[in-house]
Amino acid sequence: VLAKATVQHITDKPIAAMDDLSCLLPRGRYSIQFFPKFLRLHGKSSDYKIVHDSVEFLFLLPHPTQQIAFFVVGLNPPIRQGLTHYPFLVFSFSARTIQKDGETVDDEPTITLELNLESDEAKAKLQEAIDKGETTWEMKACDMVSRLFKAMTGTKVTVPKREGGFVSKSNTSSVKCTHKASDGFLFPLPKLLLFVYKPTILIRLDEIAAITFQRDSFTGQVTSQSFDVMIDKKDGTTFEFKSIPREEYNKIFKYMQEKKLKITNLNQREHQEINSDFSASDGGDD
């Protein structure tokens, strides 16, 4: 169903369309058109038809610099380009902010989109907007895409919460790390861990069998600047996230404990020793 798109039914006028979107996975610049039952993703050399029912997850995630936003779409089944399967779409948007009167405020221009509400299916999908008289939308591009995906697919958009959610030592929603040879960001969310962006990895917390913390192969070197986390899933697969900055240890350990995940190799004494080492340079955890 989700191989390269055919032109079937695509001659109809879309409900909404956006052009020149930056996509990290699959890489390129794409236009996107929303129809009642599917969306069309059109690039320079690739064309995909994605039915709305295949959209399982939606995430709007801030880059630690707060100057970029990732919009992640989880697909089941994935789209395919040749022999490569893409279970996730990852869009990248500018999200510029400035300091004004001591506060961080948006500095990203808005765009305007007029919705095509001619068909009954379109009206049904966007009834909430119609009820509010919002047939023309004006907002930032990342918010526009997020709202369109939510309305057209019926899938909730997950956004990291500051209150009650994970906040790193550096006051962000993620921690920088590597998976194999790729740099990225690990987002500890309420019900899952999400690594962005290449490859994008989603691990549900209820699928995790055990967590192993590692620090410089446990050589005891207090000078280690980072630590690793190995995640064993119940299905036997393992993921390892390396080079997490050592100042984030307390935050990650606390998150794992609060989620009641099994930590295999750290008894209380070992945790206290490593915690003491990792806190020495910054005065401990706030």
mmCIF file with all atom_site columns, N, CA and C in Angstrom, residues 23 59 128 201 209 221 227 233:
data_model
loop_
_atom_site.group_PDB
_atom_site.id
_atom_site.type_symbol
_atom_site.label_atom_id
_atom_site.label_alt_id
_atom_site.label_comp_id
_atom_site.label_asym_id
_atom_site.label_entity_id
_atom_site.label_seq_id
_atom_site.pdbx_PDB_ins_code
_atom_site.Cartn_x
_atom_site.Cartn_y
_atom_site.Cartn_z
_atom_site.occupancy
_atom_site.B_iso_or_equiv
_atom_site.pdbx_formal_charge
_atom_site.auth_seq_id
_atom_site.auth_comp_id
_atom_site.auth_asym_id
_atom_site.auth_atom_id
_atom_site.pdbx_PDB_model_num
ATOM 1  N N  . CYS A 1 23  ? 13.107  17.645 4.857  1.00 0.00 ? 23  CYS A N  1
ATOM 2  C CA . CYS A 1 23  ? 12.917  16.323 5.445  1.00 0.00 ? 23  CYS A CA 1
ATOM 3  C C  . CYS A 1 23  ? 14.286  15.670 5.641  1.00 0.00 ? 23  CYS A C  1
ATOM 4  N N  . PHE A 1 59  ? 5.305   13.343 16.856 1.00 0.00 ? 59  PHE A N  1
ATOM 5  C CA . PHE A 1 59  ? 6.078   14.025 17.895 1.00 0.00 ? 59  PHE A CA 1
ATOM 6  C C  . PHE A 1 59  ? 6.545   15.381 17.375 1.00 0.00 ? 59  PHE A C  1
ATOM 7  N N  . GLU A 1 128 ? -13.662 20.842 13.876 1.00 0.00 ? 128 GLU A N  1
ATOM 8  C CA . GLU A 1 128 ? -13.307 21.697 15.012 1.00 0.00 ? 128 GLU A CA 1
ATOM 9  C C  . GLU A 1 128 ? -12.868 23.077 14.547 1.00 0.00 ? 128 GLU A C  1
ATOM 10 N N  . ILE A 1 201 ? 14.846  5.918  16.475 1.00 0.00 ? 201 ILE A N  1
ATOM 11 C CA . ILE A 1 201 ? 14.571  4.697  17.242 1.00 0.00 ? 201 ILE A CA 1
ATOM 12 C C  . ILE A 1 201 ? 13.519  5.006  18.300 1.00 0.00 ? 201 ILE A C  1
ATOM 13 N N  . ALA A 1 209 ? 13.343  -4.822 29.047 1.00 0.00 ? 209 ALA A N  1
ATOM 14 C CA . ALA A 1 209 ? 13.607  -5.859 30.048 1.00 0.00 ? 209 ALA A CA 1
ATOM 15 C C  . ALA A 1 209 ? 14.575  -5.357 31.111 1.00 0.00 ? 209 ALA A C  1
ATOM 16 N N  . GLN A 1 221 ? 37.803  5.607  36.461 1.00 0.00 ? 221 GLN A N  1
ATOM 17 C CA . GLN A 1 221 ? 38.416  6.890  36.158 1.00 0.00 ? 221 GLN A CA 1
ATOM 18 C C  . GLN A 1 221 ? 37.411  8.016  36.359 1.00 0.00 ? 221 GLN A C  1
ATOM 19 N N  . PHE A 1 227 ? 29.041  8.776  29.895 1.00 0.00 ? 227 PHE A N  1
ATOM 20 C CA . PHE A 1 227 ? 28.661  7.415  30.265 1.00 0.00 ? 227 PHE A CA 1
ATOM 21 C C  . PHE A 1 227 ? 27.761  6.853  29.165 1.00 0.00 ? 227 PHE A C  1
ATOM 22 N N  . LYS A 1 233 ? 15.747  -5.171 25.316 1.00 0.00 ? 233 LYS A N  1
ATOM 23 C CA . LYS A 1 233 ? 14.303  -5.303 25.170 1.00 0.00 ? 233 LYS A CA 1
ATOM 24 C C  . LYS A 1 233 ? 13.863  -6.741 25.453 1.00 0.00 ? 233 LYS A C  1
#
